Amino acid sequence: MNLVLYGFMGVGKTSIGELLAEKLNTEFIDIDEVIVERTGISISRMFEKYGEERFREIENKVTREVAKKNNKVVACGGGTILNPENRRHLSKNGRLILLTAEPAVILDRVQKQGGKRPLLMVDDKLARIQDLLAERHDKYVEAADLIVETSWETPKKLAEEILASIEGFQ
Ligand code: S3P
């Protein structure tokens, strides 16, 4: 069984996922990272050059492959789970953990990370985050085996919280 972390940009999927994998002594797989390795270009460049649709096709292919693995910690991109096919593949052999955070916290984190998020390349980023969250809310929540709010705790504390909660999953 894989542990699959998903949710919006900036909710801590990568930082918490790395800690979880370390604690569970297993491999951490970041779907965005696999996409970048495969294609040899950054995600923002891919959006620019080939468009979001092409990115979603590659994301779909990579997700299908990653979902076949076992006992890994997997971090999705913010949009991965919105595709019902991706969700189906990942939940076949995994438990789906939704990470959430307040819009202002998300904005603060993505700005600090400095990396370009193609979907947030607008003037009013907070409004864009709020709109996308509202649009995605139901699909995010529907897919979750566990929901963890990340705004006010450290990744370390949250990883411990998740480990305690997943004991009941086996
Ligand atoms: C996306 C989130 C990004 C990346 C792409 C699209 C989204 O991943 O997959 O920019 O649709 O929310 P992170 O959530 O890791 O930033």
Coordinates of N, CA and C and ligand atoms in Angstrom, one line a residue:
M1 N 0.8 -1.2 0.0 CA 0.0 0.0 0.0 C 0.9 1.3 0.0
N2 N 0.6 2.2 -0.9 CA 1.3 3.5 -1.0 C 0.6 4.5 -0.1
L3 N 1.3 5.5 0.4 CA 0.7 6.6 1.0 C 0.8 7.8 0.0
V4 N -0.4 8.3 -0.4 CA -0.4 9.3 -1.4 C -0.8 10.6 -0.8
L5 N 0.0 11.6 -0.9 CA -0.3 12.9 -0.4 C -0.7 13.8 -1.5
Y6 N -1.8 14.4 -1.3 CA -2.3 15.3 -2.4 C -3.0 16.6 -1.8
G7 N -3.3 17.5 -2.6 CA -3.9 18.8 -2.2 C -3.2 19.9 -2.9
F8 N -3.6 21.1 -2.6 CA -3.2 22.3 -3.4 C -1.7 22.6 -3.3
M9 N -1.3 23.4 -4.2 CA 0.1 23.9 -4.1 C 0.4 24.5 -2.7
G10 N 1.6 24.2 -2.2 CA 2.0 24.9 -1.0 C 1.4 24.3 0.3
V11 N 0.8 23.2 0.2 CA 0.2 22.6 1.5 C 1.2 21.7 2.2
G12 N 2.4 21.5 1.6 CA 3.5 20.7 2.2 C 3.6 19.3 1.8
K13 N 3.1 18.9 0.6 CA 3.1 17.5 0.1 C 4.6 17.0 0.1
T14 N 5.5 17.9 -0.4 CA 6.9 17.4 -0.6 C 7.6 17.3 0.8
S15 N 7.5 18.4 1.5 CA 8.2 18.4 2.8 C 7.7 17.3 3.8
I16 N 6.4 17.2 3.9 CA 5.8 16.1 4.7 C 6.1 14.7 4.2
G17 N 6.0 14.6 2.8 CA 6.2 13.3 2.2 C 7.6 12.8 2.4
E18 N 8.6 13.7 2.3 CA 10.0 13.3 2.5 C 10.2 12.8 3.9
L19 N 9.6 13.5 4.9 CA 9.8 13.1 6.3 C 9.1 11.7 6.5
L20 N 7.9 11.6 5.9 CA 7.2 10.3 6.1 C 8.0 9.1 5.5
A21 N 8.5 9.4 4.4 CA 9.3 8.3 3.7 C 10.5 7.9 4.6
E22 N 11.1 9.0 5.1 CA 12.3 8.7 6.0 C 11.9 7.9 7.2
K23 N 10.8 8.3 7.8 CA 10.3 7.6 9.0 C 9.9 6.1 8.7
L24 N 9.4 5.9 7.5 CA 8.9 4.6 7.1 C 10.0 3.8 6.4
N25 N 11.1 4.5 6.3 CA 12.3 3.8 5.6 C 11.9 3.3 4.2
T26 N 11.3 4.2 3.5 CA 10.9 3.8 2.1 C 11.2 5.0 1.2
E27 N 11.0 4.7 -0.1 CA 11.3 5.7 -1.1 C 10.2 6.8 -1.2
F28 N 10.6 8.0 -1.4 CA 9.6 9.1 -1.7 C 9.6 9.4 -3.2
I29 N 8.4 9.4 -3.7 CA 8.3 9.7 -5.2 C 7.4 11.0 -5.4
D30 N 8.0 12.0 -6.0 CA 7.2 13.2 -6.3 C 6.8 13.2 -7.8
I31 N 5.6 13.1 -8.0 CA 5.1 13.0 -9.4 C 5.6 14.1 -10.3
D32 N 5.6 15.3 -9.8 CA 6.1 16.5 -10.5 C 7.6 16.3 -10.9
E33 N 8.3 15.8 -9.9 CA 9.7 15.6 -10.1 C 10.0 14.5 -11.2
V34 N 9.2 13.5 -11.2 CA 9.4 12.4 -12.2 C 9.1 13.0 -13.6
I35 N 8.1 13.9 -13.7 CA 7.7 14.5 -14.9 C 8.9 15.4 -15.4
V36 N 9.5 16.1 -14.5 CA 10.6 17.0 -14.9 C 11.8 16.1 -15.4
E37 N 12.1 15.0 -14.6 CA 13.2 14.1 -15.0 C 12.9 13.5 -16.4
R38 N 11.7 13.1 -16.6 CA 11.4 12.5 -17.9 C 11.5 13.4 -19.1
T39 N 10.9 14.6 -18.9 CA 10.8 15.5 -20.0 C 12.1 16.4 -20.2
G40 N 12.8 16.5 -19.1 CA 14.0 17.4 -19.1 C 13.8 18.9 -19.1
I41 N 12.5 19.2 -18.9 CA 12.3 20.7 -18.8 C 11.4 20.9 -17.5
S42 N 11.4 22.2 -17.0 CA 10.7 22.5 -15.8 C 9.2 22.5 -16.2
I43 N 8.4 22.4 -15.1 CA 6.9 22.4 -15.3 C 6.4 23.7 -15.9
S44 N 7.0 24.8 -15.4 CA 6.6 26.1 -15.9 C 6.9 26.3 -17.4
R45 N 8.1 25.8 -17.8 CA 8.5 25.8 -19.2 C 7.5 24.9 -20.0
M46 N 7.2 23.8 -19.4 CA 6.3 22.9 -20.2 C 4.9 23.5 -20.4
F47 N 4.4 24.2 -19.4 CA 3.1 24.9 -19.6 C 3.2 25.9 -20.7
E48 N 4.4 26.7 -20.6 CA 4.6 27.8 -21.6 C 4.7 27.2 -23.0
K49 N 5.5 26.2 -23.1 CA 5.8 25.7 -24.5 C 4.8 24.8 -25.1
Y50 N 4.2 23.9 -24.3 CA 3.2 22.9 -24.8 C 1.8 23.0 -24.2
G51 N 1.6 23.9 -23.2 CA 0.3 24.1 -22.7 C -0.1 23.1 -21.6
E52 N -1.1 23.5 -20.8 CA -1.5 22.6 -19.7 C -2.0 21.3 -20.1
E53 N -2.7 21.2 -21.2 CA -3.3 19.9 -21.7 C -2.2 18.9 -21.9
R54 N -1.1 19.3 -22.5 CA 0.0 18.3 -22.7 C 0.6 17.9 -21.3
F55 N 0.8 18.9 -20.4 CA 1.3 18.5 -19.1 C 0.4 17.5 -18.4
R56 N -0.9 17.7 -18.6 CA -1.9 16.7 -17.9 C -1.8 15.3 -18.5
E57 N -1.5 15.3 -19.8 CA -1.3 13.9 -20.4 C -0.1 13.2 -19.8
I58 N 1.0 14.0 -19.7 CA 2.2 13.4 -19.2 C 2.0 13.0 -17.7
E59 N 1.3 13.9 -17.0 CA 1.0 13.6 -15.6 C 0.2 12.3 -15.4
N60 N -0.7 12.2 -16.3 CA -1.6 11.0 -16.3 C -0.8 9.7 -16.5
K61 N 0.1 9.7 -17.5 CA 1.0 8.6 -17.8 C 1.9 8.3 -16.6
V62 N 2.5 9.3 -16.0 CA 3.4 9.1 -14.9 C 2.7 8.6 -13.7
T63 N 1.5 9.1 -13.5 CA 0.7 8.7 -12.3 C 0.3 7.2 -12.4
R64 N 0.0 6.8 -13.6 CA -0.4 5.4 -13.8 C 0.8 4.5 -13.4
E65 N 2.0 4.9 -13.8 CA 3.2 4.1 -13.5 C 3.5 4.1 -12.0
V66 N 3.4 5.3 -11.4 CA 3.8 5.4 -10.0 C 2.8 4.6 -9.2
A67 N 1.5 4.6 -9.6 CA 0.5 4.0 -8.8 C 0.7 2.4 -8.7
K68 N 1.4 1.9 -9.6 CA 1.7 0.5 -9.7 C 2.7 0.0 -8.6
K69 N 3.5 1.0 -8.1 CA 4.5 0.7 -7.1 C 3.8 0.4 -5.8
N70 N 4.7 -0.2 -4.9 CA 4.1 -0.6 -3.6 C 4.9 -0.1 -2.4
N71 N 4.2 0.3 -1.4 CA 4.8 0.7 -0.1 C 5.7 1.9 -0.3
K72 N 5.3 2.8 -1.1 CA 6.1 4.1 -1.3 C 5.2 5.3 -0.7
V73 N 5.9 6.4 -0.5 CA 5.2 7.6 -0.2 C 5.2 8.5 -1.5
V74 N 4.0 8.8 -1.9 CA 3.9 9.5 -3.2 C 3.3 10.9 -3.0
A75 N 4.0 11.9 -3.6 CA 3.4 13.3 -3.5 C 2.9 13.6 -4.9
C76 N 1.6 14.0 -5.0 CA 1.0 14.4 -6.3 C 1.3 15.8 -6.6
G77 N 1.0 16.3 -7.8 CA 0.9 17.7 -8.1 C -0.5 18.1 -7.6
G78 N -0.7 19.4 -7.5 CA -1.9 19.9 -7.0 C -3.2 19.5 -7.8
G79 N -3.0 19.2 -9.1 CA -4.1 18.9 -9.9 C -4.3 17.4 -10.2
T80 N -3.3 16.6 -9.8 CA -3.3 15.2 -10.2 C -4.6 14.5 -9.9
I81 N -5.1 14.7 -8.7 CA -6.2 13.8 -8.2 C -7.5 14.3 -8.8
L82 N -7.5 15.4 -9.5 CA -8.8 15.9 -10.1 C -9.2 15.1 -11.3
N83 N -8.2 14.4 -11.9 CA -8.5 13.5 -13.0 C -9.0 12.2 -12.4
P84 N -10.3 11.8 -12.7 CA -10.8 10.6 -12.1 C -10.0 9.3 -12.3
E85 N -9.4 9.3 -13.5 CA -8.5 8.2 -13.8 C -7.3 8.1 -12.9
N86 N -6.7 9.2 -12.7 CA -5.5 9.3 -11.8 C -6.0 8.9 -10.4
R87 N -7.1 9.4 -10.0 CA -7.6 9.1 -8.6 C -7.9 7.6 -8.5
R88 N -8.4 7.0 -9.5 CA -8.7 5.6 -9.5 C -7.5 4.7 -9.4
H89 N -6.5 5.1 -10.2 CA -5.2 4.3 -10.1 C -4.6 4.4 -8.8
L90 N -4.5 5.7 -8.3 CA -3.8 5.9 -7.0 C -4.5 5.2 -5.8
S91 N -5.8 5.2 -5.9 CA -6.5 4.6 -4.7 C -6.6 3.1 -4.7
K92 N -6.3 2.5 -5.9 CA -6.3 1.0 -6.0 C -5.3 0.4 -5.0
N93 N -4.2 1.0 -4.9 CA -3.1 0.5 -4.2 C -2.5 1.5 -3.2
G94 N -3.4 2.5 -2.8 CA -2.9 3.5 -1.9 C -3.9 4.1 -1.0
R95 N -3.5 4.7 0.1 CA -4.4 5.5 0.9 C -4.2 7.0 0.6
L96 N -5.3 7.7 0.4 CA -5.2 9.1 -0.1 C -5.3 10.1 1.0
I97 N -4.2 10.8 1.2 CA -4.2 11.8 2.3 C -4.2 13.2 1.8
L98 N -5.3 13.9 2.1 CA -5.5 15.3 1.6 C -4.8 16.3 2.6
L99 N -3.9 17.1 2.2 CA -3.3 18.1 3.0 C -4.0 19.4 2.6
T100 N -4.4 20.2 3.6 CA -5.0 21.5 3.4 C -4.3 22.6 4.1
A101 N -4.5 23.8 3.6 CA -4.0 25.0 4.3 C -4.8 26.2 3.9
E102 N -4.7 27.2 4.8 CA -5.4 28.5 4.5 C -4.9 29.2 3.3
P103 N -5.7 29.9 2.5 CA -5.2 30.5 1.3 C -4.0 31.5 1.6
A104 N -4.1 32.2 2.7 CA -3.0 33.2 2.9 C -1.7 32.5 3.3
V105 N -1.8 31.3 3.9 CA -0.6 30.5 4.2 C -0.1 29.9 3.0
I106 N -0.9 29.5 2.1 CA -0.5 28.9 0.8 C 0.3 30.0 0.0
L107 N -0.3 31.2 0.0 CA 0.4 32.3 -0.8 C 1.7 32.6 -0.2
D108 N 1.8 32.7 1.1 CA 3.1 32.9 1.8 C 4.1 31.8 1.5
R109 N 3.7 30.6 1.5 CA 4.6 29.5 1.3 C 5.1 29.5 -0.2
V110 N 4.2 29.6 -1.1 CA 4.6 29.6 -2.5 C 5.5 30.8 -2.9
Q111 N 5.2 31.9 -2.2 CA 6.1 33.1 -2.5 C 7.5 32.9 -1.9
K112 N 7.6 32.2 -0.7 CA 8.9 32.0 -0.1 C 9.6 30.9 -0.9
Q113 N 8.9 30.0 -1.5 CA 9.6 28.9 -2.3 C 10.2 29.5 -3.6
G114 N 9.6 30.6 -4.0 CA 10.1 31.4 -5.1 C 10.0 30.7 -6.5
G115 N 9.8 29.4 -6.5 CA 9.7 28.7 -7.8 C 8.4 29.2 -8.6
K116 N 8.5 29.0 -9.9 CA 7.3 29.5 -10.6 C 6.2 28.5 -10.7
R117 N 5.1 28.8 -10.2 CA 3.9 28.0 -10.3 C 3.1 28.5 -11.5
P118 N 3.0 27.8 -12.6 CA 2.4 28.4 -13.8 C 1.0 28.8 -13.6
L119 N 0.2 28.1 -12.7 CA -1.2 28.5 -12.5 C -1.3 29.7 -11.6
L120 N -0.2 30.2 -11.0 CA -0.3 31.4 -10.2 C 0.4 32.6 -10.8
M121 N 0.6 32.5 -12.1 CA 1.3 33.7 -12.7 C 0.3 34.7 -13.1
V122 N -0.4 35.3 -12.0 CA -1.4 36.4 -12.3 C -1.1 37.5 -11.2
D123 N -1.7 38.6 -11.4 CA -1.4 39.7 -10.5 C -2.0 39.4 -9.1
D124 N -3.2 39.1 -9.0 CA -3.9 38.8 -7.7 C -3.8 37.3 -7.4
K125 N -2.7 36.9 -6.8 CA -2.5 35.5 -6.6 C -3.4 35.0 -5.5
L126 N -3.7 35.8 -4.5 CA -4.6 35.3 -3.4 C -6.0 35.0 -4.0
A127 N -6.5 35.9 -4.8 CA -7.8 35.6 -5.4 C -7.8 34.4 -6.3
R128 N -6.7 34.2 -7.0 CA -6.5 33.0 -7.9 C -6.5 31.7 -7.0
I129 N -5.8 31.8 -5.9 CA -5.7 30.6 -5.0 C -7.1 30.3 -4.4
Q130 N -7.8 31.4 -4.0 CA -9.2 31.2 -3.5 C -10.1 30.6 -4.5
D131 N -10.0 31.1 -5.7 CA -10.9 30.6 -6.8 C -10.6 29.1 -7.1
L132 N -9.3 28.8 -7.3 CA -9.0 27.4 -7.6 C -9.4 26.5 -6.4
L133 N -9.2 26.9 -5.2 CA -9.5 26.1 -4.1 C -11.0 25.8 -4.0
A134 N -11.8 26.9 -4.3 CA -13.3 26.7 -4.3 C -13.7 25.7 -5.4
E135 N -13.1 25.9 -6.6 CA -13.3 25.0 -7.7 C -13.0 23.5 -7.4
R136 N -11.9 23.3 -6.7 CA -11.4 22.0 -6.5 C -11.9 21.3 -5.2
H137 N -12.5 22.1 -4.3 CA -12.8 21.7 -2.9 C -13.5 20.3 -2.9
D138 N -14.6 20.2 -3.6 CA -15.4 19.0 -3.5 C -14.6 17.7 -3.9
K139 N -13.9 17.9 -5.1 CA -13.1 16.7 -5.6 C -12.0 16.3 -4.6
Y140 N -11.4 17.3 -4.1 CA -10.3 17.1 -3.1 C -10.9 16.3 -1.9
V141 N -12.0 16.8 -1.3 CA -12.5 16.2 -0.1 C -13.1 14.8 -0.4
E142 N -13.8 14.6 -1.5 CA -14.4 13.3 -1.8 C -13.4 12.2 -1.9
A143 N -12.2 12.5 -2.3 CA -11.2 11.4 -2.6 C -10.4 11.0 -1.3
A144 N -10.6 11.8 -0.2 CA -9.7 11.6 0.9 C -10.0 10.4 1.9
D145 N -9.0 9.7 2.2 CA -9.1 8.7 3.3 C -8.8 9.4 4.6
L146 N -8.0 10.5 4.5 CA -7.6 11.2 5.7 C -7.4 12.7 5.3
I147 N -7.8 13.6 6.1 CA -7.6 15.1 5.8 C -6.7 15.7 7.0
V148 N -5.7 16.4 6.6 CA -4.8 16.9 7.6 C -4.6 18.4 7.2
E149 N -4.9 19.3 8.2 CA -4.7 20.7 8.0 C -3.3 21.1 8.4
T150 N -2.6 21.8 7.5 CA -1.2 22.0 7.7 C -0.8 23.4 8.1
S151 N -1.7 24.3 8.2 CA -1.4 25.7 8.3 C -0.5 26.1 9.5
W152 N -0.8 25.4 10.6 CA -0.2 25.9 11.9 C 0.8 25.0 12.5
E153 N 1.1 23.9 11.9 CA 2.1 23.0 12.5 C 3.3 22.8 11.6
T154 N 4.4 22.3 12.2 CA 5.6 22.0 11.4 C 5.4 20.7 10.6
P155 N 6.1 20.6 9.5 CA 6.1 19.3 8.8 C 6.4 18.1 9.7
K156 N 7.3 18.3 10.6 CA 7.7 17.2 11.5 C 6.5 16.7 12.3
K157 N 5.9 17.7 12.9 CA 4.7 17.4 13.8 C 3.6 16.7 12.9
L158 N 3.4 17.2 11.7 CA 2.4 16.7 10.9 C 2.7 15.3 10.4
A159 N 3.9 15.1 10.1 CA 4.3 13.7 9.7 C 4.0 12.7 10.8
E160 N 4.3 13.1 12.0 CA 4.1 12.3 13.2 C 2.6 12.0 13.3
E161 N 1.8 13.1 13.1 CA 0.3 13.0 13.2 C -0.2 12.0 12.2
I162 N 0.3 12.1 11.0 CA -0.1 11.2 9.9 C 0.3 9.8 10.2
L163 N 1.5 9.6 10.7 CA 1.9 8.2 11.1 C 1.0 7.6 12.1
A164 N 0.6 8.4 13.1 CA -0.3 7.9 14.1 C -1.7 7.5 13.5
S165 N -2.1 8.4 12.6 CA -3.5 8.1 12.0 C -3.5 6.9 11.1
I166 N -2.4 6.7 10.4 CA -2.4 5.6 9.4 C -2.3 4.2 10.0
E167 N -2.0 4.2 11.3 CA -1.9 2.8 12.0 C -3.2 2.1 11.8
G168 N -4.3 2.9 11.8 CA -5.7 2.3 11.7 C -6.0 1.9 10.3
F169 N -5.1 2.3 9.3 CA -5.4 1.9 7.9 C -5.1 0.5 7.5
Q170 N -4.2 -0.1 8.3 CA -3.7 -1.5 7.8 C -4.9 -2.5 7.9
Ligands
S3P1 C1 -0.5 22.2 -10.2 C2 0.4 22.1 -9.2 C3 1.8 21.9 -9.3 C4 2.2 21.3 -10.7 C5 1.5 22.1 -11.8 C6 0.0 22.1 -11.7 C7 -1.9 22.3 -10.0 O1 2.3 21.0 -8.3 O2 1.8 20.0 -10.8 O3 2.0 23.4 -11.7 O4 -2.8 22.1 -10.9 O5 -2.3 22.7 -8.8 P1 2.5 21.4 -6.8 O6 1.2 21.2 -6.1 O7 3.5 20.4 -6.3 O8 3.0 22.8 -6.8

